[in-house]
Short mmCIF file of C-alpha atoms and ligand atoms in Angstrom, two decimals:
data_model
loop_
_atom_site.label_atom_id
_atom_site.label_comp_id
_atom_site.label_asym_id
_atom_site.label_seq_id
_atom_site.Cartn_x
_atom_site.Cartn_y
_atom_site.Cartn_z
CA UNK A 1 0.00 0.00 0.00
CA UNK A 2 1.42 3.38 -1.04
CA UNK A 3 1.62 6.44 1.14
CA UNK A 4 -1.56 8.43 1.58
CA UNK A 5 -1.80 11.98 0.29
CA UNK A 6 -3.24 14.53 2.69
CA UNK A 7 -4.42 17.85 1.25
CA UNK A 8 -4.58 20.65 3.80
CA UNK A 9 -6.56 23.64 2.53
CA UNK A 10 -5.53 26.72 4.48
CA UNK A 11 -2.01 27.02 5.77
CA UNK A 12 -2.68 29.28 8.74
CA UNK A 13 -2.52 28.44 12.43
CA UNK A 14 -4.51 25.20 12.31
CA UNK A 15 -3.20 24.25 8.85
CA UNK A 16 0.42 24.47 9.96
CA UNK A 17 -0.24 22.33 13.02
CA UNK A 18 -2.13 19.80 10.93
CA UNK A 19 0.89 19.49 8.65
CA UNK A 20 3.18 18.98 11.62
CA UNK A 21 0.96 16.30 13.15
CA UNK A 22 0.58 14.48 9.82
CA UNK A 23 4.35 14.21 9.57
CA UNK A 24 4.90 13.28 13.21
CA UNK A 25 2.24 10.57 12.96
CA UNK A 26 3.41 9.48 9.49
CA UNK A 27 -0.14 9.76 8.24
CA UNK A 28 0.97 10.47 4.69
CA UNK A 29 2.62 13.06 2.48
CA UNK A 30 1.15 16.51 2.92
CA UNK A 31 0.21 19.21 0.45
CA UNK A 32 -0.31 22.51 2.29
CA UNK A 33 -2.40 24.79 0.06
CA UNK A 34 -3.21 28.47 0.51
CA UNK A 35 -4.06 31.49 -1.66
CA UNK A 36 -1.28 33.19 -3.65
CA UNK A 37 -0.98 35.99 -1.05
CA UNK A 38 0.11 33.33 1.46
CA UNK A 39 2.61 31.55 -0.81
CA UNK A 40 5.61 32.39 1.39
CA UNK A 41 3.72 31.21 4.47
CA UNK A 42 2.94 27.72 3.13
CA UNK A 43 6.30 27.27 1.41
CA UNK A 44 8.03 28.38 4.60
CA UNK A 45 6.01 26.06 6.84
CA UNK A 46 6.66 23.14 4.47
CA UNK A 47 10.40 23.78 4.42
CA UNK A 48 10.53 24.22 8.18
CA UNK A 49 8.60 20.98 8.86
CA UNK A 50 10.71 19.02 6.34
CA UNK A 51 13.77 20.19 8.24
CA UNK A 52 12.13 19.06 11.50
CA UNK A 53 11.56 15.69 9.80
CA UNK A 54 15.30 15.52 9.19
CA UNK A 55 15.94 16.05 12.91
CA UNK A 56 13.67 13.23 13.99
CA UNK A 57 13.82 11.05 10.87
CA UNK A 58 10.17 11.18 9.82
CA UNK A 59 9.37 9.69 6.41
CA UNK A 60 6.49 11.97 5.37
CA UNK A 61 7.09 15.17 3.41
CA UNK A 62 5.25 18.48 3.14
CA UNK A 63 4.84 20.55 -0.03
CA UNK A 64 3.63 24.14 0.23
CA UNK A 65 1.64 25.31 -2.77
CA UNK A 66 -0.84 27.81 -4.19
CA UNK A 67 -1.76 25.53 -7.10
CA UNK A 68 -4.77 23.21 -6.79
CA UNK A 69 -3.12 20.81 -9.23
CA UNK A 70 -0.71 19.85 -6.46
CA UNK A 71 -3.66 18.98 -4.20
CA UNK A 72 -5.26 16.77 -6.88
CA UNK A 73 -5.86 13.17 -5.94
CA UNK A 74 -5.62 13.68 -2.17
CA UNK A 75 -7.00 10.77 -0.14
CA UNK A 76 -7.91 13.05 2.75
CA UNK A 77 -8.66 16.78 2.59
CA UNK A 78 -8.86 18.93 5.71
CA UNK A 79 -10.28 22.43 5.25
CA UNK A 80 -9.25 25.26 7.55
CA UNK A 81 -9.51 28.01 4.93
CA UNK A 82 -11.39 30.88 6.50
CA UNK A 83 -11.05 33.66 9.00
CA UNK A 84 -11.01 32.90 12.71
CA UNK A 85 -12.96 34.79 15.38
CA UNK A 86 -11.74 37.93 17.13
CA UNK A 87 -12.77 38.79 20.71
CA UNK A 88 -16.48 39.57 21.00
CA UNK A 89 -17.43 37.69 17.82
CA UNK A 90 -19.61 34.61 17.61
CA UNK A 91 -18.85 31.83 15.14
CA UNK A 92 -21.99 32.85 13.25
CA UNK A 93 -20.46 36.29 12.62
CA UNK A 94 -17.97 34.52 10.31
CA UNK A 95 -20.68 33.13 8.02
CA UNK A 96 -20.58 35.67 5.20
CA UNK A 97 -16.80 35.78 4.85
CA UNK A 98 -16.19 32.09 5.30
CA UNK A 99 -19.04 31.01 3.03
CA UNK A 100 -17.40 32.91 0.15
CA UNK A 101 -14.16 31.08 0.89
CA UNK A 102 -15.97 27.74 1.21
CA UNK A 103 -17.61 28.19 -2.20
CA UNK A 104 -14.17 28.57 -3.78
CA UNK A 105 -12.62 25.72 -1.79
CA UNK A 106 -15.50 23.24 -2.16
CA UNK A 107 -15.65 23.80 -5.91
CA UNK A 108 -11.95 23.00 -6.18
CA UNK A 109 -12.21 19.98 -3.90
CA UNK A 110 -15.00 18.65 -6.10
CA UNK A 111 -12.90 19.11 -9.25
CA UNK A 112 -9.52 17.97 -7.98
CA UNK A 113 -10.20 15.49 -5.18
CA UNK A 114 -13.12 13.23 -6.05
CA UNK A 115 -13.15 10.27 -3.72
CA UNK A 116 -11.43 12.10 -0.86
CA UNK A 117 -12.54 11.91 2.76
CA UNK A 118 -13.13 15.60 3.49
CA UNK A 119 -13.04 17.05 6.99
CA UNK A 120 -14.15 20.65 7.47
CA UNK A 121 -12.83 22.73 10.36
CA UNK A 122 -13.86 26.23 9.23
CA UNK A 123 -16.58 28.03 11.20
CA UNK A 124 -19.49 28.35 11.64
CA UNK A 125 -18.80 24.64 11.56
CA UNK A 126 -22.18 22.99 11.02
CA UNK A 127 -23.20 25.46 8.30
CA UNK A 128 -19.84 25.29 6.51
CA UNK A 129 -19.90 21.49 6.32
CA UNK A 130 -23.49 21.68 5.06
CA UNK A 131 -22.34 24.02 2.25
CA UNK A 132 -19.35 21.78 1.53
CA UNK A 133 -21.62 18.77 1.14
CA UNK A 134 -24.10 20.61 -1.10
CA UNK A 135 -21.39 22.06 -3.37
CA UNK A 136 -19.29 18.91 -3.77
CA UNK A 137 -22.21 16.49 -3.95
CA UNK A 138 -19.88 13.96 -2.30
CA UNK A 139 -21.52 11.07 -0.43
CA UNK A 140 -22.46 11.74 3.20
CA UNK A 141 -19.86 9.18 4.25
CA UNK A 142 -17.06 11.37 2.89
CA UNK A 143 -18.02 14.82 4.19
CA UNK A 144 -17.74 15.51 7.89
CA UNK A 145 -17.15 18.40 10.27
CA UNK A 146 -14.65 18.51 13.11
CA UNK A 147 -16.12 19.92 16.27
CA UNK A 148 -17.26 17.15 18.59
CA UNK A 149 -13.78 15.73 19.16
CA UNK A 150 -12.58 19.20 20.19
CA UNK A 151 -15.61 20.05 22.33
CA UNK A 152 -15.36 16.64 24.02
CA UNK A 153 -11.62 17.14 24.61
CA UNK A 154 -12.38 20.44 26.34
CA UNK A 155 -15.05 18.74 28.47
CA UNK A 156 -12.63 15.93 29.41
CA UNK A 157 -9.83 18.39 30.12
CA UNK A 158 -11.96 20.38 32.60
CA UNK A 159 -13.27 17.21 34.29
CA UNK A 160 -9.72 15.88 34.63
CA UNK A 161 -8.54 19.18 36.12
CA UNK A 162 -11.40 19.20 38.64
CA UNK A 163 -10.73 15.60 39.69
CA UNK A 164 -6.95 15.83 39.36
CA UNK A 165 -6.89 12.74 37.17
CA UNK A 166 -5.67 11.89 33.70
CA UNK A 167 -8.01 12.98 30.88
CA UNK A 168 -7.38 9.51 29.39
CA UNK A 169 -9.62 8.07 32.06
CA UNK A 170 -12.51 10.43 31.38
CA UNK A 171 -15.12 9.01 29.00
CA UNK A 172 -17.51 11.67 27.82
CA UNK A 173 -19.32 13.03 24.82
CA UNK A 174 -20.55 16.38 23.52
CA UNK A 175 -23.47 16.30 21.10
CA UNK A 176 -25.09 18.95 18.94
CA UNK A 177 -23.91 22.03 17.09
CA UNK A 178 -20.53 23.68 17.56
CA UNK A 179 -22.02 26.69 19.33
CA UNK A 180 -22.81 27.98 22.79
CA UNK A 181 -25.72 25.58 23.19
CA UNK A 182 -23.80 22.39 22.41
CA UNK A 183 -24.80 19.47 24.64
CA UNK A 184 -22.14 18.00 26.95
CA UNK A 185 -23.70 14.77 28.24
CA UNK A 186 -23.25 14.62 32.01
CA UNK A 187 -25.35 11.60 32.86
CA UNK A 188 -23.40 9.16 30.68
CA UNK A 189 -19.92 10.56 31.45
CA UNK A 190 -17.64 8.29 33.46
CA UNK A 191 -14.24 8.57 35.08
CA UNK A 192 -12.29 5.35 35.46
CA UNK A 193 -15.58 3.50 34.98
CA UNK A 194 -17.47 5.44 37.70
CA UNK A 195 -20.33 7.84 36.87
CA UNK A 196 -19.08 11.45 36.78
CA UNK A 197 -22.25 12.72 38.44
CA UNK A 198 -21.29 10.86 41.62
CA UNK A 199 -17.81 12.40 41.72
CA UNK A 200 -18.46 16.15 41.58
CA UNK A 201 -21.12 18.40 43.10
CA UNK A 202 -23.81 19.84 40.82
CA UNK A 203 -22.44 23.39 40.88
CA UNK A 204 -19.01 22.10 39.80
CA UNK A 205 -20.57 20.03 37.00
CA UNK A 206 -22.63 23.00 35.83
CA UNK A 207 -19.49 25.14 35.74
CA UNK A 208 -17.70 22.52 33.64
CA UNK A 209 -20.60 22.34 31.18
CA UNK A 210 -20.65 26.13 30.92
CA UNK A 211 -16.88 26.38 30.40
CA UNK A 212 -17.02 23.63 27.75
CA UNK A 213 -19.72 25.50 25.85
CA UNK A 214 -17.66 28.68 25.92
CA UNK A 215 -14.36 26.83 25.43
CA UNK A 216 -13.65 28.38 22.04
CA UNK A 217 -14.45 31.92 23.20
CA UNK A 218 -12.11 31.50 26.21
CA UNK A 219 -9.21 30.90 23.81
CA UNK A 220 -10.26 33.79 21.54
CA UNK A 221 -10.20 36.15 24.55
CA UNK A 222 -6.73 34.93 25.53
CA UNK A 223 -5.17 34.98 22.05
CA UNK A 224 -6.89 38.22 20.96
CA UNK A 225 -5.78 37.84 17.31
CA UNK A 226 -7.44 34.51 16.45
CA UNK A 227 -8.84 31.28 17.81
CA UNK A 228 -7.55 27.96 19.15
CA UNK A 229 -5.27 25.88 16.93
CA UNK A 230 -3.35 23.13 18.74
CA UNK A 231 -6.36 21.17 20.02
CA UNK A 232 -8.43 21.78 16.86
CA UNK A 233 -5.58 20.40 14.74
CA UNK A 234 -5.16 17.34 16.96
CA UNK A 235 -8.91 16.71 16.82
CA UNK A 236 -9.09 16.76 13.02
CA UNK A 237 -6.05 14.48 12.87
CA UNK A 238 -7.78 11.96 15.17
CA UNK A 239 -10.57 11.75 12.58
CA UNK A 240 -8.20 11.53 9.59
CA UNK A 241 -6.20 8.84 11.38
CA UNK A 242 -9.34 6.75 11.99
CA UNK A 243 -10.06 6.89 8.26
CA UNK A 244 -6.52 6.19 7.05
CA UNK A 245 -6.00 3.36 9.54
CA UNK A 246 -9.55 1.99 9.25
CA UNK A 247 -9.62 1.92 13.03
CA UNK A 248 -13.44 2.17 13.39
CA UNK A 249 -13.15 4.73 16.18
CA UNK A 250 -16.33 6.12 17.64
CA UNK A 251 -15.84 9.88 17.58
CA UNK A 252 -18.29 12.74 17.88
CA UNK A 253 -18.41 14.64 14.59
CA UNK A 254 -20.73 16.80 12.51
CA UNK A 255 -22.34 14.25 10.20
CA UNK A 256 -25.34 14.39 7.89
CA UNK A 257 -28.28 13.07 9.87
CA UNK A 258 -30.93 11.10 8.06
CA UNK A 259 -33.58 10.83 10.72
CA UNK A 260 -31.39 10.03 13.71
CA UNK A 261 -32.32 12.16 16.73
CA UNK A 262 -35.40 13.27 14.73
CA UNK A 263 -33.18 15.36 12.41
CA UNK A 264 -32.95 14.95 8.66
CA UNK A 265 -30.86 16.76 6.05
CA UNK A 266 -28.63 18.73 8.42
CA UNK A 267 -25.10 18.27 9.75
CA UNK A 268 -24.83 18.29 13.53
CA UNK A 269 -22.59 16.64 16.09
CA UNK A 270 -23.31 13.00 16.88
CA UNK A 271 -21.17 9.97 17.65
CA UNK A 272 -20.04 8.33 14.40
CA UNK A 273 -17.92 5.35 13.49
CA UNK A 274 -15.01 6.32 11.24
CA UNK A 275 -13.15 3.70 9.21
CA UNK A 276 -12.02 3.09 5.64
CA UNK A 277 -15.59 3.71 4.49
CA UNK A 278 -15.51 7.23 5.98
CA UNK A 279 -18.44 7.97 8.28
CA UNK A 280 -19.63 4.38 8.30
CA UNK A 281 -22.41 4.84 10.81
CA UNK A 282 -24.12 7.53 12.87
CA UNK A 283 -24.87 6.12 16.30
CA UNK A 284 -28.15 7.03 17.92
CA UNK A 285 -27.95 7.29 21.69
CA UNK A 286 -30.90 6.98 24.04
CA UNK A 287 -31.32 10.49 25.41
CA UNK A 288 -33.47 11.47 28.38
CA UNK A 289 -36.10 14.22 28.08
CA UNK A 290 -33.71 16.94 29.29
CA UNK A 291 -30.96 15.92 26.85
CA UNK A 292 -33.46 15.72 24.01
CA UNK A 293 -34.68 19.25 24.76
CA UNK A 294 -31.10 20.54 24.84
CA UNK A 295 -30.30 18.88 21.51
CA UNK A 296 -33.45 20.41 19.98
CA UNK A 297 -32.33 23.84 21.17
CA UNK A 298 -28.87 23.32 19.69
CA UNK A 299 -30.36 22.10 16.42
CA UNK A 300 -32.59 25.21 16.23
CA UNK A 301 -29.44 27.36 16.34
CA UNK A 302 -27.72 25.26 13.68
CA UNK A 303 -30.79 25.42 11.46
CA UNK A 304 -30.99 29.20 11.81
CA UNK A 305 -27.42 29.56 10.53
CA UNK A 306 -27.88 26.98 7.77
CA UNK A 307 -31.04 28.79 6.64
CA UNK A 308 -28.85 31.86 6.04
CA UNK A 309 -26.55 29.86 3.72
CA UNK A 310 -27.26 30.96 0.16
CA UNK A 311 -25.50 28.82 -2.43
N1 APR B 1 -8.33 29.02 -0.15
C1 APR B 1 -7.37 28.53 0.67
N2 APR B 1 -6.99 29.14 1.79
C2 APR B 1 -7.59 30.31 2.12
C3 APR B 1 -8.61 30.86 1.33
C4 APR B 1 -8.97 30.17 0.14
N3 APR B 1 -9.93 30.64 -0.67
N4 APR B 1 -9.01 32.01 1.92
C5 APR B 1 -8.29 32.14 3.04
N5 APR B 1 -7.43 31.12 3.17
C6 APR B 1 -6.41 30.89 4.20
C7 APR B 1 -5.79 32.16 4.75
O1 APR B 1 -4.88 32.73 3.81
C8 APR B 1 -5.13 31.67 6.02
O2 APR B 1 -3.76 31.29 5.82
O3 APR B 1 -6.93 30.25 5.35
C9 APR B 1 -5.95 30.41 6.39
C10 APR B 1 -6.65 30.51 7.72
O4 APR B 1 -5.68 30.53 8.72
P1 APR B 1 -5.82 31.40 10.05
O5 APR B 1 -6.27 32.78 9.71
O6 APR B 1 -4.56 31.25 10.83
O7 APR B 1 -7.04 30.71 10.81
P2 APR B 1 -7.03 29.38 11.72
O8 APR B 1 -6.77 29.75 13.13
O9 APR B 1 -6.19 28.35 11.08
O10 APR B 1 -8.58 28.97 11.62
C11 APR B 1 -9.16 28.60 10.39
O11 APR B 1 -10.83 27.20 11.39
O12 APR B 1 -11.44 26.86 13.62
C12 APR B 1 -11.72 27.54 12.43
O13 APR B 1 -12.79 29.54 13.17
C13 APR B 1 -11.63 29.03 12.58
O14 APR B 1 -12.74 29.49 10.51
C14 APR B 1 -11.47 29.45 11.15
C15 APR B 1 -10.63 28.32 10.55
#
C-alpha cells in the first residue's frame, strides 16, 4: 500500500499544526495549500517541517503550494480556509466571509479530489460542512465536520482538572452544534468507569458544562488575534487517522443526519464510526427528556445559521 496523500486547505494556524501532526504521525505526504498571497507562508512552513523531519527522521514530506493541481488526488482533505474569530465575535459572525471562501474551496475539492474523505474545520462549523456537502455532492460518508472531538476534549480536560486525574480516564461526549448551546452529556460521562455525576457536586458540573460551551471563546479572549489551533488540529487528525488506519473509532463529529435524533438533512454533532468507508455509521444514543430538549435547542441554532446559507 502506497503512502496516503493529505491535502490541507488553508495554511494558517490550524493548517500548519495539521501538517506537523501528519508528519509526526506518518499519516501520509502533505500538500499545504493556501491562496497566492500566502505563498511564502505555506512554502516556509513546508520547508521548516521538512527540516524538522530531518531532525527526527520522519518519512512523510510536506509541499507548500498555491496551485490546486498539487492537491489533486488527495486521499484526505482537511479544510481550515477561513477567518477565525476575534474577541467579542460569535462563530456565526464569520458566516458571510467564510461562506465565500468555502464556495471557492468546495468547488476546487470537487474538481480535484473526487473520492477524498473531506473534513471541514472552518466556522461556523455545522453550516460550513453543510455548504461543503451541497457544493461537492460527495456522499455523506465522505463529508464531515470537526467539532465534537474538540468540544469533548475540552469537556474531558476540565473534568480531569477538577478531579486531578488523567483525561485519558474520562469518557464523555458532547453532542449537537458547535455553538454555545452544544450538549455535553453529564449523565453518561464516566471517570475510570465510575459515573461522573457521583464524583463532583452539581455546581461544579454545571461550571464545567458552561466552560465547555464557551471553550472556544475563552481561547479567543486569551489569544486576541485569532482562535484555538493546537487542540483543533489534533482533533481533526484523530478523525483523519481513523479513516486512514480503518480503526473504526467512535468519535463525535458533525455528520449528515438522516432521521437520527429526529433530524434529517442537516449536519450536527453526533457519535459516528469512522473507518475506511468514511463515516460508516451515525450512532443514535438513548437520550433522556432533558438531553433531548437541549439537543433540539442546539439544532434550532444550527438550522438558523444553515437557513442563512445561500449557495
Ligand atoms: N483558499 C485557501 N486558503 C484560504 C482561502 C482560500 N480561498 N481564503 C483564506 N485562506 C487561508 C488564509 O490565507 C489563512 O492562511 O486560510 C488560512 C486561515 O488561517 P488562520 O487565519 O490562521 O485561521 P485558523 O486559526 O487556522 O482557523 C481557520 O478554522 O477553527 C476555524 O474559526 C476558525 O474558521 C477558522 C478556521
